[in-house]
Amino acid sequence: MRCLNWYVTKSFLITFFMAILILTFAMTGANMIKALEFIARGVPLSAFCKYILYLLPRVLTFTVPWAVMVSVVLIFGRMSADNEITAMRACGISIMQILSPLLVMTFVLTAFCLYLQVEIGPPLLWKSRSLLNNEAMLRPTALFAPGSPFSHHMGNGNMIVITVDDRIGDNELKGVLFFQTDERGNIQQEINATRGTINTDTDSMIIRFDLFDCMFTDRRENSQKGVSRGYAEKLSFEFNYGKQVNAERISERAKYMPVTGLLGEIRRTKIAGQDTTRLEIELNKRIAFALSPIAFLLLGMPLAIRTSRRETSIGIFISIILAAVYFFSIILFESLDNVSWIYPQYLLWIPNIVFQIIGAVMTYRISQR
């Protein structure tokens, strides 16, 4: 029996680690592209490494359960197709004895996911969101990449948009196009300069632009001629790029709070007589996600035995379908946060309960054959 348990455990671990590497890399792909864009603009490589490390716990909360599903479906599908399950049961070994080492490992992985979800994952997610922007704020020239527009909200609905053709050194720009829009998105002012320079004060977070050889157009309503055009050898302006950033740093959102902070916020909101549905959805979603490896194991194992396919493509396809159904259900119930009377915070548990019940029934029927 010990030899059998080691055989099943080894097969699971090998497949699990391969699946976790592939899935984690795939899920961080889009975020890595965003980070690499900042690297190309001058943000240091160390910030990129920190960004990936901060993001990793959040990604693992999705990829660990999915990797459990992939591993179970592939292993038991192959074992069933090769009649290994039949041979084991002919020797008097029950389905639960075959499944027991995987149950132990799945409970360990569930505890790991729970720790990530309730403690370290949310605060590190917040750090990952702010890290690259903070690095860019410390190096404002990194905000201006050739061909990539930079926008700055000035308040009252007005916005400044700046694009450059090229950046030379730390503070020199070539081919600067500057325009300002109103709250309706209409262009009010436009400046086209052949070159420009940037001077920054990182303490007060102010950028000063000096533009040279400028062609300008003014379409503001208070302009005397309606639309005025002209030329200037030099135009200068500055704006506080830190004001927008600081305005966005409002109190932590629920998804970035550790569970202790989230529970405290729920209590404070209840005392204030306000609706706590969104906060409770976040809390229940985290716990439901953390317990999903158990649901995936209980459903994936009997389903793989019944299909009896050793092809990797079939196993991966089955695991993708099951994971898609689970994650889509969670997203659907989470989106009902504005319909508090149906208690969406408790509906989040339906995918786990349904997966576990179906898996338990299928496992029982297989064990009785």
CSV table of C-alpha atoms in Angstrom, one decimal:
chain,number,residue,atom,x,y,z
A,1,MET,CA,0.0,0.0,0.0
A,2,ARG,CA,2.9,2.4,0.8
A,3,CYS,CA,4.3,1.7,-2.7
A,4,LEU,CA,0.9,2.5,-4.3
A,5,ASN,CA,0.5,5.7,-2.3
A,6,TRP,CA,4.0,6.8,-3.4
A,7,TYR,CA,3.2,6.0,-7.0
A,8,VAL,CA,0.1,8.2,-7.0
A,9,THR,CA,1.8,10.9,-5.0
A,10,LYS,CA,4.8,11.1,-7.3
A,11,SER,CA,2.6,11.2,-10.4
A,12,PHE,CA,0.5,14.0,-8.9
A,13,LEU,CA,3.5,16.1,-7.7
A,14,ILE,CA,5.2,16.0,-11.1
A,15,THR,CA,2.1,16.9,-13.0
A,16,PHE,CA,1.1,19.5,-10.4
A,17,PHE,CA,4.4,21.4,-10.6
A,18,MET,CA,4.5,21.4,-14.4
A,19,ALA,CA,0.9,22.7,-14.4
A,20,ILE,CA,1.5,25.4,-11.8
A,21,LEU,CA,4.5,26.7,-13.7
A,22,ILE,CA,2.7,26.9,-17.0
A,23,LEU,CA,-0.5,28.4,-15.6
A,24,THR,CA,1.3,30.9,-13.4
A,25,PHE,CA,3.5,32.1,-16.3
A,26,ALA,CA,0.4,32.4,-18.6
A,27,MET,CA,-1.6,34.3,-16.0
A,28,THR,CA,1.2,36.8,-15.3
A,29,GLY,CA,1.8,37.3,-19.0
A,30,ALA,CA,-0.4,40.4,-19.4
A,31,ASN,CA,1.0,42.0,-16.3
A,32,MET,CA,4.6,41.3,-17.4
A,33,ILE,CA,3.9,43.1,-20.7
A,34,LYS,CA,2.7,46.1,-18.7
A,35,ALA,CA,5.8,46.0,-16.5
A,36,LEU,CA,8.2,45.6,-19.5
A,37,GLU,CA,6.7,48.7,-21.0
A,38,PHE,CA,7.7,50.6,-17.9
A,39,ILE,CA,11.2,49.0,-18.0
A,40,ALA,CA,11.5,50.3,-21.6
A,41,ARG,CA,10.7,53.8,-20.4
A,42,GLY,CA,13.5,53.7,-17.8
A,43,VAL,CA,12.1,52.1,-14.7
A,44,PRO,CA,14.8,49.9,-13.2
A,45,LEU,CA,14.8,46.1,-13.5
A,46,SER,CA,14.7,45.7,-9.7
A,47,ALA,CA,11.2,47.3,-9.8
A,48,PHE,CA,10.1,44.7,-12.3
A,49,CYS,CA,11.4,41.9,-10.1
A,50,LYS,CA,9.6,43.3,-7.1
A,51,TYR,CA,6.4,43.7,-9.1
A,52,ILE,CA,6.4,40.1,-10.1
A,53,LEU,CA,7.0,38.9,-6.6
A,54,TYR,CA,4.2,41.1,-5.2
A,55,LEU,CA,1.8,39.8,-7.9
A,56,LEU,CA,2.7,36.2,-7.5
A,57,PRO,CA,0.6,35.4,-4.3
A,58,ARG,CA,-2.5,36.7,-6.0
A,59,VAL,CA,-1.9,34.7,-9.1
A,60,LEU,CA,-1.2,31.5,-7.1
A,61,THR,CA,-4.7,31.7,-5.5
A,62,PHE,CA,-6.0,31.0,-9.0
A,63,THR,CA,-3.4,28.7,-10.4
A,64,VAL,CA,-3.0,26.4,-7.5
A,65,PRO,CA,-6.7,25.1,-7.6
A,66,TRP,CA,-6.5,25.0,-11.4
A,67,ALA,CA,-3.3,23.0,-11.3
A,68,VAL,CA,-4.9,20.5,-8.8
A,69,MET,CA,-7.8,20.1,-11.3
A,70,VAL,CA,-5.4,19.5,-14.2
A,71,SER,CA,-3.2,17.1,-12.3
A,72,VAL,CA,-6.1,15.0,-11.0
A,73,VAL,CA,-7.8,14.8,-14.4
A,74,LEU,CA,-4.6,13.8,-16.2
A,75,ILE,CA,-3.5,11.3,-13.7
A,76,PHE,CA,-6.8,9.5,-13.1
A,77,GLY,CA,-7.7,9.7,-16.8
A,78,ARG,CA,-4.5,7.9,-17.7
A,79,MET,CA,-4.7,5.4,-14.9
A,80,SER,CA,-8.3,4.5,-15.8
A,81,ALA,CA,-7.5,4.2,-19.5
A,82,ASP,CA,-4.6,1.9,-18.7
A,83,ASN,CA,-6.9,-0.2,-16.4
A,84,GLU,CA,-4.7,0.6,-13.4
A,85,ILE,CA,-7.7,1.6,-11.4
A,86,THR,CA,-9.4,-1.7,-12.2
A,87,ALA,CA,-6.3,-3.7,-11.2
A,88,MET,CA,-6.0,-1.8,-7.9
A,89,ARG,CA,-9.7,-2.4,-7.1
A,90,ALA,CA,-9.3,-6.1,-8.0
A,91,CYS,CA,-6.6,-6.3,-5.4
A,92,GLY,CA,-9.1,-5.1,-2.8
A,93,ILE,CA,-8.0,-1.4,-2.8
A,94,SER,CA,-10.9,1.0,-2.5
A,95,ILE,CA,-11.2,4.3,-4.3
A,96,MET,CA,-10.7,6.3,-1.1
A,97,GLN,CA,-7.4,4.4,-0.4
A,98,ILE,CA,-6.2,5.4,-3.9
A,99,LEU,CA,-7.4,9.0,-3.3
A,100,SER,CA,-6.1,9.4,0.3
A,101,PRO,CA,-2.6,10.8,-0.4
A,102,LEU,CA,-4.1,13.3,-2.8
A,103,LEU,CA,-6.6,14.3,-0.2
A,104,VAL,CA,-3.8,15.1,2.3
A,105,MET,CA,-1.9,17.1,-0.2
A,106,THR,CA,-5.0,19.0,-1.3
A,107,PHE,CA,-5.8,19.9,2.3
A,108,VAL,CA,-2.3,21.3,2.6
A,109,LEU,CA,-2.7,23.3,-0.6
A,110,THR,CA,-6.1,24.6,0.6
A,111,ALA,CA,-4.5,25.8,3.8
A,112,PHE,CA,-1.8,27.5,1.7
A,113,CYS,CA,-4.4,29.2,-0.6
A,114,LEU,CA,-6.3,30.3,2.5
A,115,TYR,CA,-3.2,32.0,3.9
A,116,LEU,CA,-2.5,33.7,0.6
A,117,GLN,CA,-6.2,34.9,0.3
A,118,VAL,CA,-6.7,36.2,3.8
A,119,GLU,CA,-3.3,37.5,4.9
A,120,ILE,CA,-0.5,38.2,2.4
A,121,GLY,CA,-2.1,38.3,-1.0
A,122,PRO,CA,-4.3,41.4,-0.8
A,123,PRO,CA,-1.6,43.8,0.7
A,124,LEU,CA,1.0,42.6,-1.8
A,125,LEU,CA,-1.5,43.1,-4.6
A,126,TRP,CA,-1.8,46.7,-3.5
A,127,LYS,CA,1.9,47.1,-3.6
A,128,SER,CA,2.2,45.6,-7.1
A,129,ARG,CA,-0.5,48.1,-8.3
A,130,SER,CA,1.4,51.1,-6.9
A,131,LEU,CA,5.0,50.0,-7.3
A,132,LEU,CA,5.5,50.8,-11.0
A,133,ASN,CA,3.5,54.0,-10.9
A,134,ASN,CA,5.6,55.2,-7.9
A,135,GLU,CA,8.8,54.3,-9.7
A,136,ALA,CA,7.6,56.3,-12.7
A,137,MET,CA,6.8,59.2,-10.5
A,138,LEU,CA,10.3,59.2,-9.1
A,139,ARG,CA,11.6,59.2,-12.7
A,140,PRO,CA,9.1,61.5,-14.6
A,141,THR,CA,10.9,61.2,-17.9
A,142,ALA,CA,9.9,57.6,-17.9
A,143,LEU,CA,6.3,58.7,-18.3
A,144,PHE,CA,7.1,60.0,-21.8
A,145,ALA,CA,7.8,57.1,-24.2
A,146,PRO,CA,8.0,57.8,-27.9
A,147,GLY,CA,4.6,57.2,-29.6
A,148,SER,CA,2.8,56.6,-26.3
A,149,PRO,CA,0.6,59.5,-25.1
A,150,PHE,CA,0.8,60.7,-21.5
A,151,SER,CA,-2.4,62.1,-20.1
A,152,HIS,CA,-2.9,64.3,-17.0
A,153,HIS,CA,-6.2,65.3,-15.4
A,154,MET,CA,-6.2,68.9,-14.4
A,155,GLY,CA,-9.6,69.0,-12.6
A,156,ASN,CA,-12.9,70.4,-13.8
A,157,GLY,CA,-12.9,67.7,-16.5
A,158,ASN,CA,-9.9,69.3,-18.3
A,159,MET,CA,-7.1,67.0,-19.5
A,160,ILE,CA,-3.6,67.5,-20.8
A,161,VAL,CA,-2.3,65.0,-23.4
A,162,ILE,CA,1.4,64.9,-24.4
A,163,THR,CA,3.1,62.8,-27.0
A,164,VAL,CA,6.8,62.8,-28.1
A,165,ASP,CA,8.6,61.5,-31.2
A,166,ASP,CA,11.8,60.7,-29.4
A,167,ARG,CA,13.5,61.1,-26.0
A,168,ILE,CA,17.2,62.0,-25.7
A,169,GLY,CA,19.0,61.6,-22.5
A,170,ASP,CA,17.3,62.4,-19.2
A,171,ASN,CA,15.4,65.5,-20.0
A,172,GLU,CA,15.4,66.3,-23.8
A,173,LEU,CA,12.4,65.6,-26.0
A,174,LYS,CA,12.0,65.7,-29.8
A,175,GLY,CA,8.8,66.4,-31.6
A,176,VAL,CA,6.5,67.3,-28.8
A,177,LEU,CA,2.7,67.5,-29.4
A,178,PHE,CA,0.8,69.1,-26.5
A,179,PHE,CA,-3.0,69.6,-26.4
A,180,GLN,CA,-5.5,70.4,-23.7
A,181,THR,CA,-9.2,69.2,-23.8
A,182,ASP,CA,-12.3,70.3,-22.0
A,183,GLU,CA,-14.7,68.1,-20.1
A,184,ARG,CA,-16.4,67.1,-23.3
A,185,GLY,CA,-13.1,66.0,-24.9
A,186,ASN,CA,-12.9,69.0,-27.3
A,187,ILE,CA,-9.4,70.3,-28.0
A,188,GLN,CA,-9.0,73.8,-26.6
A,189,GLN,CA,-5.3,74.4,-27.0
A,190,GLU,CA,-2.7,72.7,-29.2
A,191,ILE,CA,1.1,73.2,-29.3
A,192,ASN,CA,3.4,71.5,-31.7
A,193,ALA,CA,7.1,72.0,-30.8
A,194,THR,CA,10.2,70.7,-32.6
A,195,ARG,CA,12.0,70.1,-29.3
A,196,GLY,CA,11.6,70.5,-25.6
A,197,THR,CA,13.2,70.0,-22.2
A,198,ILE,CA,11.9,68.6,-18.9
A,199,ASN,CA,13.0,69.8,-15.4
A,200,THR,CA,11.5,68.0,-12.4
A,201,ASP,CA,11.3,68.6,-8.7
A,202,THR,CA,10.7,65.2,-7.3
A,203,ASP,CA,10.1,66.6,-3.8
A,204,SER,CA,7.1,68.7,-4.8
A,205,MET,CA,6.4,66.4,-7.8
A,206,ILE,CA,6.3,69.2,-10.3
A,207,ILE,CA,7.3,68.9,-14.0
A,208,ARG,CA,8.4,72.1,-15.9
A,209,PHE,CA,8.3,72.0,-19.7
A,210,ASP,CA,10.3,74.3,-21.9
A,211,LEU,CA,9.2,74.0,-25.5
A,212,PHE,CA,11.1,75.5,-28.4
A,213,ASP,CA,10.0,76.5,-32.0
A,214,CYS,CA,6.3,76.2,-31.2
A,215,MET,CA,3.3,76.4,-33.4
A,216,PHE,CA,0.2,76.9,-31.3
A,217,THR,CA,-3.5,77.0,-31.8
A,218,ASP,CA,-6.0,78.3,-29.3
A,219,ARG,CA,-9.7,77.3,-29.6
A,220,ARG,CA,-10.9,78.4,-26.2
A,221,GLU,CA,-14.3,80.2,-26.1
A,222,ASN,CA,-12.7,83.3,-24.5
A,223,SER,CA,-10.3,83.7,-27.4
A,224,GLN,CA,-11.0,87.0,-29.1
A,225,LYS,CA,-10.9,85.6,-32.6
A,226,GLY,CA,-12.5,82.3,-31.9
A,227,VAL,CA,-9.5,80.3,-33.2
A,228,SER,CA,-6.1,82.0,-32.9
A,229,ARG,CA,-2.8,80.6,-34.3
A,230,GLY,CA,0.7,81.8,-33.8
A,231,TYR,CA,4.4,81.0,-33.4
A,232,ALA,CA,6.7,81.3,-30.4
A,233,GLU,CA,10.4,80.6,-30.0
A,234,LYS,CA,9.8,79.3,-26.4
A,235,LEU,CA,6.8,78.4,-24.3
A,236,SER,CA,7.0,77.2,-20.7
A,237,PHE,CA,4.4,75.6,-18.5
A,238,GLU,CA,4.4,73.3,-15.5
A,239,PHE,CA,2.0,71.0,-13.7
A,240,ASN,CA,1.9,69.0,-10.4
A,241,TYR,CA,2.0,65.4,-11.5
A,242,GLY,CA,1.9,64.2,-7.9
A,243,LYS,CA,-1.5,65.9,-7.3
A,244,GLN,CA,-3.3,63.4,-9.5
A,245,VAL,CA,-1.5,60.4,-8.0
A,246,ASN,CA,-2.2,61.6,-4.4
A,247,ALA,CA,-5.8,62.1,-5.3
A,248,GLU,CA,-6.1,58.5,-6.4
A,249,ARG,CA,-4.6,57.2,-3.2
A,250,ILE,CA,-7.9,57.1,-1.3
A,251,SER,CA,-8.5,54.7,1.5
A,252,GLU,CA,-7.7,51.1,0.7
A,253,ARG,CA,-10.2,49.2,-1.3
A,254,ALA,CA,-11.7,46.0,0.1
A,255,LYS,CA,-9.7,43.8,-2.3
A,256,TYR,CA,-6.4,45.1,-0.9
A,257,MET,CA,-7.2,44.6,2.8
A,258,PRO,CA,-6.1,41.6,4.8
A,259,VAL,CA,-8.9,39.7,6.4
A,260,THR,CA,-8.5,41.4,9.8
A,261,GLY,CA,-8.9,44.8,8.2
A,262,LEU,CA,-11.8,43.6,6.1
A,263,LEU,CA,-13.6,42.3,9.1
A,264,GLY,CA,-13.0,45.6,10.9
A,265,GLU,CA,-14.3,47.5,7.9
A,266,ILE,CA,-17.5,45.3,7.9
A,267,ARG,CA,-18.0,46.0,11.6
A,268,ARG,CA,-17.5,49.7,11.1
A,269,THR,CA,-19.8,49.9,8.2
A,270,LYS,CA,-22.5,48.0,10.0
A,271,ILE,CA,-22.3,50.4,13.0
A,272,ALA,CA,-22.6,53.3,10.6
A,273,GLY,CA,-25.8,51.7,9.3
A,274,GLN,CA,-24.5,51.2,5.8
A,275,ASP,CA,-24.7,48.3,3.4
A,276,THR,CA,-22.0,45.7,3.8
A,277,THR,CA,-22.8,43.5,0.8
A,278,ARG,CA,-19.7,44.4,-1.2
A,279,LEU,CA,-17.4,43.8,1.8
A,280,GLU,CA,-19.0,40.5,2.6
A,281,ILE,CA,-18.8,39.4,-1.0
A,282,GLU,CA,-15.1,40.1,-0.9
A,283,LEU,CA,-14.7,38.1,2.3
A,284,ASN,CA,-16.7,35.1,1.1
A,285,LYS,CA,-15.1,35.1,-2.3
A,286,ARG,CA,-11.6,34.8,-0.7
A,287,ILE,CA,-12.6,31.9,1.5
A,288,ALA,CA,-14.5,30.1,-1.3
A,289,PHE,CA,-11.6,30.5,-3.7
A,290,ALA,CA,-9.2,29.1,-1.0
A,291,LEU,CA,-11.4,26.0,-0.6
A,292,SER,CA,-11.8,25.4,-4.3
A,293,PRO,CA,-8.9,22.8,-4.5
A,294,ILE,CA,-11.0,20.4,-2.5
A,295,ALA,CA,-14.0,20.9,-4.9
A,296,PHE,CA,-11.8,20.5,-7.9
A,297,LEU,CA,-10.3,17.2,-6.5
A,298,LEU,CA,-13.6,15.7,-5.6
A,299,LEU,CA,-15.1,16.4,-9.0
A,300,GLY,CA,-12.0,15.9,-11.2
A,301,MET,CA,-11.2,12.4,-10.0
A,302,PRO,CA,-14.4,10.6,-10.7
A,303,LEU,CA,-14.9,12.5,-14.0
A,304,ALA,CA,-11.5,11.5,-15.2
A,305,ILE,CA,-12.2,7.8,-14.3
A,306,ARG,CA,-15.5,7.9,-16.1
A,307,THR,CA,-14.0,9.4,-19.3
A,308,SER,CA,-11.0,7.0,-19.2
A,309,ARG,CA,-8.9,9.0,-21.7
A,310,ARG,CA,-5.1,9.0,-21.5
A,311,GLU,CA,-4.7,11.8,-24.0
A,312,THR,CA,-3.2,15.0,-22.4
A,313,SER,CA,-5.2,17.2,-24.7
A,314,ILE,CA,-8.5,15.7,-23.5
A,315,GLY,CA,-7.6,16.0,-19.9
A,316,ILE,CA,-6.5,19.7,-20.3
A,317,PHE,CA,-9.8,20.4,-22.2
A,318,ILE,CA,-11.9,18.9,-19.4
A,319,SER,CA,-10.0,20.9,-16.7
A,320,ILE,CA,-10.4,24.1,-18.7
A,321,ILE,CA,-14.1,23.6,-19.0
A,322,LEU,CA,-14.6,22.8,-15.3
A,323,ALA,CA,-12.4,25.7,-14.2
A,324,ALA,CA,-14.1,28.1,-16.6
A,325,VAL,CA,-17.5,27.1,-15.2
A,326,TYR,CA,-16.3,27.6,-11.6
A,327,PHE,CA,-14.6,31.0,-12.2
A,328,PHE,CA,-17.4,32.3,-14.4
A,329,SER,CA,-20.0,31.4,-11.7
A,330,ILE,CA,-17.9,33.3,-9.0
A,331,ILE,CA,-17.6,36.3,-11.3
A,332,LEU,CA,-21.4,36.2,-12.0
A,333,PHE,CA,-22.4,36.1,-8.4
A,334,GLU,CA,-19.8,38.8,-7.5
A,335,SER,CA,-21.3,41.1,-10.1
A,336,LEU,CA,-24.7,41.0,-8.2
A,337,ASP,CA,-23.3,43.2,-5.4
A,338,ASN,CA,-26.0,45.9,-6.2
A,339,VAL,CA,-28.8,43.3,-5.6
A,340,SER,CA,-28.3,42.8,-1.9
A,341,TRP,CA,-31.7,41.3,-1.3
A,342,ILE,CA,-30.7,38.0,-3.0
A,343,TYR,CA,-27.6,37.8,-0.7
A,344,PRO,CA,-24.9,37.3,-3.4
A,345,GLN,CA,-22.3,36.9,-0.7
A,346,TYR,CA,-23.8,33.5,0.1
A,347,LEU,CA,-24.5,32.6,-3.6
A,348,LEU,CA,-20.7,32.6,-4.0
A,349,TRP,CA,-20.6,29.2,-2.2
A,350,ILE,CA,-22.9,27.5,-4.8
A,351,PRO,CA,-20.0,26.5,-7.2
A,352,ASN,CA,-18.1,24.9,-4.3
A,353,ILE,CA,-21.1,23.1,-3.0
A,354,VAL,CA,-22.3,21.9,-6.4
A,355,PHE,CA,-18.8,20.6,-7.4
A,356,GLN,CA,-18.4,18.8,-4.1
A,357,ILE,CA,-21.9,17.2,-4.2
A,358,ILE,CA,-21.6,16.0,-7.8
A,359,GLY,CA,-18.0,14.8,-7.1
A,360,ALA,CA,-19.1,12.9,-4.0
A,361,VAL,CA,-22.1,11.2,-5.8
A,362,MET,CA,-19.9,10.2,-8.8
A,363,THR,CA,-17.2,8.9,-6.4
A,364,TYR,CA,-19.8,6.8,-4.5
A,365,ARG,CA,-21.2,5.3,-7.7
A,366,ILE,CA,-17.8,4.4,-9.0
A,367,SER,CA,-16.9,2.8,-5.7
A,368,GLN,CA,-20.1,0.7,-5.8
A,369,ARG,CA,-19.4,-0.7,-9.2
